[in-house]
Short mmCIF file of C-alpha atoms and ligand atoms in Angstrom, two decimals:
data_model
loop_
_atom_site.label_atom_id
_atom_site.label_comp_id
_atom_site.label_asym_id
_atom_site.label_seq_id
_atom_site.Cartn_x
_atom_site.Cartn_y
_atom_site.Cartn_z
CA MET A 99 -6.82 -24.17 27.19
CA ILE A 100 -3.11 -24.19 26.48
CA GLY A 101 -3.88 -23.20 22.92
CA PHE A 102 -5.87 -20.25 24.23
CA PHE A 103 -3.08 -18.99 26.39
CA PHE A 104 -0.70 -19.39 23.51
CA VAL A 105 -2.83 -17.21 21.31
CA VAL A 106 -3.12 -14.59 24.08
CA ILE A 107 0.70 -14.47 24.58
CA ILE A 108 1.32 -14.16 20.83
CA ILE A 109 -1.23 -11.24 20.48
CA ALA A 110 0.33 -9.48 23.56
CA PHE A 111 3.89 -10.08 22.00
CA LEU A 112 2.67 -8.57 18.68
CA ASN A 113 1.12 -5.53 20.51
CA SER A 114 4.34 -4.86 22.38
CA LEU A 115 6.26 -5.00 19.11
CA SER A 116 4.14 -2.57 17.27
CA ASN A 117 4.09 -0.26 20.27
CA ALA A 118 7.93 -0.41 20.43
CA ARG A 119 8.27 0.24 16.64
CA ASN A 120 6.33 3.45 16.20
CA THR A 121 2.98 5.07 16.14
CA ILE A 122 2.76 5.49 12.39
CA ALA A 123 -0.22 4.08 10.48
CA GLN A 124 -2.61 3.58 13.43
CA THR A 125 -5.29 3.10 10.77
CA PRO A 126 -4.81 1.80 7.25
CA PRO A 127 -3.26 4.38 4.86
CA MET A 128 -5.64 6.07 2.49
CA GLY A 129 -4.69 7.90 -0.71
CA TRP A 130 -4.11 7.65 -4.39
CA MET A 131 -1.35 5.82 -6.32
CA SER A 132 -0.22 6.23 -10.04
CA TRP A 133 0.69 2.56 -10.85
CA GLU A 134 -2.69 1.12 -11.80
CA LEU A 135 -3.38 3.43 -14.76
CA PHE A 136 -0.21 5.32 -15.40
CA ARG A 137 2.22 2.48 -15.09
CA CYS A 138 5.68 3.53 -16.42
CA ASN A 139 4.39 5.93 -19.00
CA ILE A 140 7.47 8.25 -19.59
CA ASP A 141 6.13 9.64 -22.99
CA CYS A 142 5.32 13.15 -21.97
CA SER A 143 3.84 14.35 -25.37
CA ASP A 144 0.84 14.90 -23.09
CA LYS A 145 2.40 16.24 -19.81
CA THR A 146 -0.65 15.34 -17.83
CA LYS A 147 -0.54 11.60 -18.54
CA CYS A 148 3.02 10.72 -17.93
CA ILE A 149 4.99 9.97 -14.83
CA SER A 150 5.89 13.65 -14.25
CA GLU A 151 5.47 16.48 -11.67
CA TRP A 152 2.53 17.80 -13.69
CA MET A 153 0.55 14.63 -13.40
CA TYR A 154 1.16 14.28 -9.70
CA LYS A 155 0.27 17.93 -9.08
CA ASP A 156 -2.92 17.46 -11.03
CA GLN A 157 -3.94 14.45 -8.92
CA ALA A 158 -2.96 16.26 -5.66
CA ASP A 159 -5.18 19.16 -6.69
CA VAL A 160 -8.22 16.89 -7.14
CA LEU A 161 -7.56 15.04 -3.81
CA HIS A 162 -7.50 18.50 -2.18
CA ALA A 163 -10.43 20.19 -3.93
CA GLU A 164 -12.95 17.53 -4.50
CA GLY A 165 -13.83 16.04 -1.06
CA TYR A 166 -11.33 13.17 -1.08
CA LYS A 167 -9.03 14.82 1.48
CA GLU A 168 -11.89 15.46 3.87
CA ALA A 169 -12.85 11.71 3.54
CA GLY A 170 -9.38 10.79 4.61
CA TYR A 171 -7.60 10.08 1.39
CA LEU A 172 -4.32 11.94 2.12
CA GLY A 173 -1.49 10.19 0.29
CA VAL A 174 -0.23 11.15 -3.27
CA HIS A 175 1.77 8.01 -3.87
CA MET A 176 4.24 8.07 -6.65
CA ASP A 177 5.16 4.58 -8.06
CA ASP A 178 7.98 3.42 -10.17
CA CYS A 179 9.70 5.18 -13.05
CA TRP A 180 10.33 8.57 -11.44
CA GLU A 181 13.94 7.94 -11.05
CA ALA A 182 16.83 9.20 -13.23
CA ASN A 183 18.80 6.36 -14.87
CA THR A 184 21.81 6.74 -12.65
CA ARG A 185 22.59 8.00 -9.07
CA ASP A 186 24.10 11.43 -8.55
CA PRO A 187 27.82 10.98 -9.47
CA ASN A 188 28.97 13.34 -6.70
CA THR A 189 26.69 12.29 -3.74
CA ASN A 190 25.50 8.91 -4.90
CA GLU A 191 21.94 9.94 -4.02
CA LEU A 192 18.96 8.95 -5.94
CA TYR A 193 17.34 11.77 -8.00
CA ALA A 194 14.35 12.11 -10.22
CA ASN A 195 14.41 12.32 -14.01
CA THR A 196 15.10 15.95 -14.69
CA THR A 197 13.07 16.23 -17.81
CA ARG A 198 9.91 14.95 -16.16
CA PHE A 199 10.53 16.37 -12.67
CA PRO A 200 12.37 19.68 -13.44
CA SER A 201 11.54 21.10 -10.07
CA GLY A 202 12.88 18.01 -8.19
CA LEU A 203 11.27 15.99 -5.62
CA ALA A 204 11.84 18.20 -2.66
CA GLU A 205 9.68 20.86 -4.40
CA LEU A 206 7.04 18.36 -5.42
CA GLY A 207 6.88 17.28 -1.75
CA LYS A 208 6.32 20.92 -0.71
CA TYR A 209 3.61 21.28 -3.22
CA ILE A 210 1.81 18.21 -1.85
CA HIS A 211 2.31 19.19 1.84
CA ASN A 212 0.92 22.68 1.07
CA LYS A 213 -2.33 21.01 0.06
CA GLY A 214 -2.36 19.33 3.45
CA LEU A 215 -1.60 15.98 1.79
CA LYS A 216 1.11 13.40 2.27
CA PHE A 217 3.88 12.55 0.01
CA GLY A 218 4.41 8.77 -0.99
CA LEU A 219 7.35 7.55 -2.98
CA TYR A 220 8.67 4.16 -4.37
CA THR A 221 11.94 2.31 -4.26
CA ASP A 222 13.08 -1.27 -4.41
CA GLU A 223 15.35 -3.58 -2.39
CA GLY A 224 17.04 -4.75 -5.61
CA ALA A 225 19.84 -3.04 -7.51
CA TYR A 226 17.06 -1.98 -9.94
CA THR A 227 13.33 -1.40 -9.60
CA CYS A 228 10.69 -3.53 -11.46
CA GLY A 229 10.79 -0.88 -14.12
CA GLY A 230 14.61 -1.06 -14.51
CA TYR A 231 15.50 2.11 -12.56
CA GLN A 232 17.91 2.59 -9.70
CA GLY A 233 17.04 0.59 -6.60
CA SER A 234 18.04 1.03 -2.97
CA GLN A 235 19.98 -2.27 -2.50
CA HIS A 236 23.06 -1.55 -0.32
CA ASN A 237 22.20 2.10 -0.18
CA GLU A 238 19.39 1.89 2.42
CA GLU A 239 20.85 4.47 4.88
CA LEU A 240 21.70 7.02 2.17
CA ASP A 241 18.29 6.65 0.47
CA ALA A 242 16.29 6.85 3.81
CA GLN A 243 18.07 10.12 4.49
CA THR A 244 17.36 11.40 1.07
CA PHE A 245 13.64 10.49 1.33
CA ALA A 246 13.54 12.25 4.73
CA LYS A 247 15.20 15.40 3.10
CA TRP A 248 12.60 15.42 0.40
CA GLY A 249 9.82 15.29 3.03
CA VAL A 250 8.65 11.83 2.00
CA ASP A 251 5.87 10.41 4.45
CA TYR A 252 5.42 6.96 2.95
CA ILE A 253 7.75 4.70 1.03
CA LYS A 254 6.68 1.57 -0.94
CA VAL A 255 9.68 -0.63 -1.13
CA ASP A 256 9.40 -3.24 -3.83
CA GLY A 257 11.43 -6.43 -4.18
CA CYS A 258 12.23 -6.93 -7.84
CA THR A 259 15.70 -7.85 -9.19
CA SER A 260 16.82 -9.20 -5.73
CA ASN A 261 16.80 -12.60 -4.12
CA LEU A 262 15.10 -13.74 -0.99
CA THR A 263 18.35 -13.79 1.00
CA TYR A 264 19.02 -10.24 0.25
CA LEU A 265 15.32 -9.17 0.72
CA LYS A 266 15.34 -10.63 4.21
CA GLU A 267 18.47 -8.50 5.11
CA GLY A 268 17.50 -5.49 2.99
CA TYR A 269 13.99 -4.92 4.42
CA LYS A 270 15.47 -5.00 7.94
CA LYS A 271 18.14 -2.55 6.99
CA MET A 272 15.69 -0.19 5.27
CA GLY A 273 13.47 -0.38 8.39
CA GLN A 274 16.35 0.65 10.63
CA ALA A 275 17.43 3.32 8.19
CA LEU A 276 13.91 4.87 8.15
CA GLU A 277 13.94 4.75 11.90
CA LEU A 278 17.19 6.71 12.00
CA SER A 279 16.30 9.07 9.34
CA GLY A 280 14.64 11.34 11.99
CA ARG A 281 11.28 11.48 9.93
CA ASP A 282 8.26 9.32 10.53
CA ILE A 283 8.07 7.55 7.19
CA GLU A 284 5.47 4.97 6.75
CA TYR A 285 7.06 1.75 5.50
CA SER A 286 5.33 -0.43 2.93
CA CYS A 287 7.15 -3.78 2.33
CA SER A 288 6.51 -5.89 -0.80
CA TYR A 289 8.74 -8.66 0.48
CA PRO A 290 5.96 -11.19 1.41
CA ALA A 291 4.60 -10.92 -2.18
CA TYR A 292 7.96 -12.29 -3.42
CA MET A 293 7.95 -15.15 -1.10
CA THR A 294 7.06 -18.24 -3.01
CA THR A 295 5.15 -19.77 -0.24
CA THR A 296 1.58 -19.75 1.37
CA GLU A 297 0.29 -17.29 3.97
CA ASP A 298 0.64 -19.63 6.80
CA LYS A 299 4.35 -19.94 6.20
CA LYS A 300 5.11 -16.16 6.07
CA PRO A 301 6.93 -14.79 9.15
CA PHE A 302 4.59 -11.75 9.67
CA TYR A 303 6.15 -11.05 13.08
CA GLU A 304 9.51 -10.55 11.33
CA PHE A 305 7.82 -7.95 8.95
CA ILE A 306 6.56 -6.13 12.06
CA MET A 307 9.96 -6.33 13.68
CA ASP A 308 11.53 -4.89 10.61
CA GLY A 309 9.25 -1.90 11.05
CA CYS A 310 6.92 -2.49 8.07
CA ASN A 311 3.71 -0.69 8.52
CA GLU A 312 2.00 -2.66 5.73
CA TRP A 313 3.02 -5.24 3.28
CA ARG A 314 1.82 -6.55 -0.10
CA ASN A 315 1.06 -10.28 0.30
CA TRP A 316 0.24 -11.29 -3.20
CA TRP A 317 0.00 -10.49 -6.83
CA ASP A 318 -0.57 -7.09 -8.41
CA ILE A 319 -4.22 -6.03 -8.97
CA GLU A 320 -5.25 -5.45 -12.51
CA CYS A 321 -8.16 -3.31 -13.63
CA LYS A 322 -10.58 -6.12 -14.21
CA TRP A 323 -13.02 -8.19 -12.24
CA ASP A 324 -11.22 -11.52 -12.63
CA SER A 325 -8.13 -10.10 -10.87
CA LEU A 326 -10.14 -8.42 -8.18
CA SER A 327 -12.30 -11.51 -7.50
CA SER A 328 -9.16 -13.70 -7.32
CA ILE A 329 -7.69 -11.40 -4.74
CA ILE A 330 -10.85 -11.48 -2.72
CA ASP A 331 -10.86 -15.31 -2.79
CA TYR A 332 -7.18 -15.46 -1.83
CA PHE A 333 -7.49 -13.13 1.19
CA GLY A 334 -10.86 -14.88 2.18
CA ASN A 335 -9.16 -18.26 2.27
CA ALA A 336 -6.27 -16.90 4.34
CA SER A 337 -8.21 -14.50 6.40
CA HIS A 338 -8.18 -16.52 9.64
CA ILE A 339 -4.35 -16.88 9.30
CA LEU A 340 -3.84 -13.15 8.45
CA ALA A 341 -6.20 -11.52 10.94
CA PRO A 342 -4.01 -11.92 14.12
CA PHE A 343 -1.09 -10.10 12.31
CA ALA A 344 -3.17 -7.02 11.32
CA GLY A 345 -3.60 -4.14 13.65
CA PRO A 346 -2.70 -0.48 14.36
CA GLY A 347 0.71 0.06 12.82
CA HIS A 348 0.84 -3.08 10.63
CA TRP A 349 -1.58 -4.05 7.81
CA HIS A 350 -2.01 -6.56 5.06
CA ASP A 351 -2.27 -4.93 1.63
CA PRO A 352 -4.28 -6.61 -1.07
CA ASP A 353 -3.31 -3.89 -3.48
CA MET A 354 -4.92 -0.82 -4.88
CA LEU A 355 -8.61 0.03 -5.15
CA ILE A 356 -9.62 -0.04 -8.96
CA ILE A 357 -12.82 1.88 -8.16
CA GLY A 358 -13.10 4.71 -10.65
CA GLY A 359 -10.87 3.20 -13.17
CA ASN A 360 -13.76 2.50 -15.49
CA CYS A 361 -12.98 -1.24 -15.78
CA ILE A 362 -15.54 -2.93 -13.53
CA THR A 363 -19.28 -2.35 -12.82
CA ASN A 364 -20.54 -0.23 -10.03
CA ILE A 365 -21.75 -3.26 -8.16
CA GLU A 366 -18.19 -4.81 -8.36
CA GLU A 367 -16.85 -1.50 -7.20
CA GLU A 368 -19.16 -1.57 -4.13
CA THR A 369 -17.92 -5.09 -3.57
CA GLN A 370 -14.35 -3.95 -3.50
CA MET A 371 -15.02 -1.00 -1.23
CA ALA A 372 -16.88 -3.31 1.28
CA ILE A 373 -14.36 -6.03 1.29
CA TRP A 374 -11.43 -3.79 1.48
CA SER A 375 -13.00 -1.90 4.34
CA ILE A 376 -13.84 -5.00 6.34
CA MET A 377 -10.34 -6.39 5.74
CA ALA A 378 -8.76 -3.20 7.17
CA ALA A 379 -6.85 -2.85 3.95
CA PRO A 380 -5.06 0.27 2.74
CA LEU A 381 -7.53 2.34 0.70
CA ILE A 382 -5.24 3.58 -2.03
CA MET A 383 -7.07 4.48 -5.29
CA GLY A 384 -5.59 3.40 -8.60
CA ASN A 385 -7.69 5.58 -10.78
CA ASP A 386 -7.30 8.88 -12.61
CA LEU A 387 -9.00 11.29 -10.13
CA ARG A 388 -9.77 13.76 -12.96
CA LYS A 389 -11.97 11.25 -14.59
CA VAL A 390 -13.82 9.43 -11.84
CA THR A 391 -17.67 9.32 -12.43
CA THR A 392 -20.08 10.54 -9.87
CA ASP A 393 -21.27 7.05 -9.16
CA SER A 394 -17.69 5.75 -8.42
CA LYS A 395 -16.93 8.75 -6.39
CA GLU A 396 -19.88 8.14 -4.24
CA ILE A 397 -18.57 4.60 -3.48
CA LEU A 398 -15.11 5.90 -2.73
CA LEU A 399 -16.48 8.48 -0.37
CA ASN A 400 -18.96 6.12 1.43
CA LYS A 401 -18.72 7.38 5.01
CA ALA A 402 -19.88 4.02 6.61
CA ALA A 403 -17.36 1.91 4.71
CA ILE A 404 -14.57 4.29 5.52
CA ALA A 405 -15.46 4.38 9.16
CA VAL A 406 -15.36 0.65 9.26
CA ASN A 407 -12.01 0.62 7.49
CA GLN A 408 -10.55 3.27 9.83
CA ASP A 409 -12.02 1.82 13.02
CA PRO A 410 -9.48 2.40 15.83
CA LEU A 411 -9.57 -1.24 16.96
CA GLY A 412 -7.88 -2.17 13.76
CA GLN A 413 -9.20 -5.66 13.62
CA MET A 414 -9.00 -7.33 10.27
CA GLY A 415 -12.35 -8.93 9.35
CA VAL A 416 -12.51 -12.60 8.40
CA ARG A 417 -14.71 -14.63 6.07
CA ILE A 418 -17.11 -17.29 7.28
CA VAL A 419 -18.33 -19.26 4.51
CA ASN A 420 -20.06 -22.46 3.43
CA LYS A 421 -17.65 -24.23 1.24
CA ASP A 422 -20.42 -26.22 -0.36
CA ASN A 423 -21.65 -23.27 -2.41
CA ASN A 424 -18.18 -22.86 -3.91
CA TYR A 425 -17.68 -19.45 -2.07
CA ASP A 426 -20.31 -17.90 -4.36
CA THR A 427 -21.76 -16.33 -1.29
CA GLN A 428 -19.62 -15.13 1.43
CA ILE A 429 -20.11 -13.40 4.92
CA TRP A 430 -17.26 -11.33 6.32
CA TYR A 431 -17.35 -9.83 9.83
CA ARG A 432 -15.29 -7.69 11.94
CA ASN A 433 -15.48 -6.37 15.59
CA LEU A 434 -15.38 -2.64 16.01
CA PHE A 435 -14.04 -0.50 18.80
CA ASN A 436 -17.38 0.48 20.28
CA GLY A 437 -18.55 -3.29 20.47
CA ASP A 438 -20.51 -3.26 17.26
CA ILE A 439 -19.85 -5.83 14.58
CA ALA A 440 -19.47 -4.86 10.85
CA VAL A 441 -20.70 -7.41 8.46
CA ALA A 442 -20.37 -7.74 4.63
CA PHE A 443 -22.38 -9.97 2.43
CA TYR A 444 -20.84 -10.91 -0.86
C1 GLA B 211 5.72 -4.37 -9.07
C2 GLA B 211 4.70 -3.82 -8.03
C3 GLA B 211 3.65 -2.92 -8.49
C4 GLA B 211 4.34 -1.73 -9.12
C5 GLA B 211 5.39 -2.21 -10.12
C6 GLA B 211 6.29 -1.03 -10.62
O1 GLA B 211 5.03 -5.06 -10.05
O2 GLA B 211 4.06 -5.06 -7.47
O3 GLA B 211 2.74 -2.58 -7.57
O4 GLA B 211 4.99 -0.95 -8.06
O5 GLA B 211 6.17 -3.19 -9.67
O6 GLA B 211 7.24 -1.30 -11.58
#
C-alpha cells in the first residue's frame, strides 16, 4: 500500500514538473534527420548529397509534397557538421559554413517554415561537437538566443568532448537559456546516453527539471538489423523502469527510424515502426526521402501506428515477456487515451 502511494506521489510530482516546464512536445516529435545517411559528408561535388542548404531544402520539399507532412512528420532536423570552424570574431555567435550554407541559417529556417515545417538544429554541450565543430559549452545563453533568432524549433544537444560534471551543469544552463530565449524550442538532450550507468540509475526527473523534452538514452542506431534489434532488447529490458518517466513533454529517444534506408527488410521495418510507436518514441526518419521505396513509405505512413505513437495519453508501452524463450517472442502493450489498449507482437 505504501509503495502504491509512493508511485502515485512520484507520478503527480512528474506531472506538475512537466506542466510547469512548458507545453512543447505534448506528443513525440516526428520528422526527418540527416545523420543516419548523410553523416558528416562535407564533400559537395554533388550538392544534393552533402551537409548543405541544397540537401536540406530537397528533403523539406519531399516532406512537404509527398504526404509526410500530412501524416505528422514536420521536423527537418539538421545534425552535426553544419557549423563553420570558428565562431564569429565580432559577435562570438555560431554561424554556418558559408560555402555549404551561402544563404545562412535564418534563410534556411524561413524556407522550411514556408513549407509549414519545423526547423531542427544540432549543437553540443562540449567545446566541440562529435564531428569536431564549435560546441555550445560556456556559450549557452548566446547560442540559445542565436537559435531563436534563426527560427529554430528544436535543438538536439549532444554531449561529446565534455565530461559528466560539465554536462550536468551545461544541460541545465541550456534548458534555462532556451526558456529565456523567448521562443518555444523543443530541447533534445543526449546527456543520458553519455552516462556510463544503467537506466535504473539515471535521474530522469533531473532531465525533466532541466527542461529536456526528450533524451537519447543509449547508443547510436546504425542502418542494420543487429543494431535495431539490440536497441529493441535494451529498451524492452528497461521498459518498466523507463515508462513512468515518459509522458507529454518528455520522451525517451531510442534514436532514428531506419525505415526507407534500404538496409533492413520490410518485415524488420514494420517491426521498428510498431515498437517505436508503442514505445511513444520520437518518429524521426534517418533515410533519404528522395529514395524511399513505396513499400517503406507505406510503413512510415501507417495511420494506425502513428495514431498509437501520437496518442494524447502519452503512455510509454512496456514489454511483457517470457524470459524462457530468450526474448525471441515479445508482447508489448500500452494504454490509450480512449481506454483502448494497443498491443504489439514481436
Ligand atoms: C553522436 C550522436 C549522433 C550524431 C553524431 C554527430 O554520435 O549520438 O546522433 O548526432 O554524434 O556527430
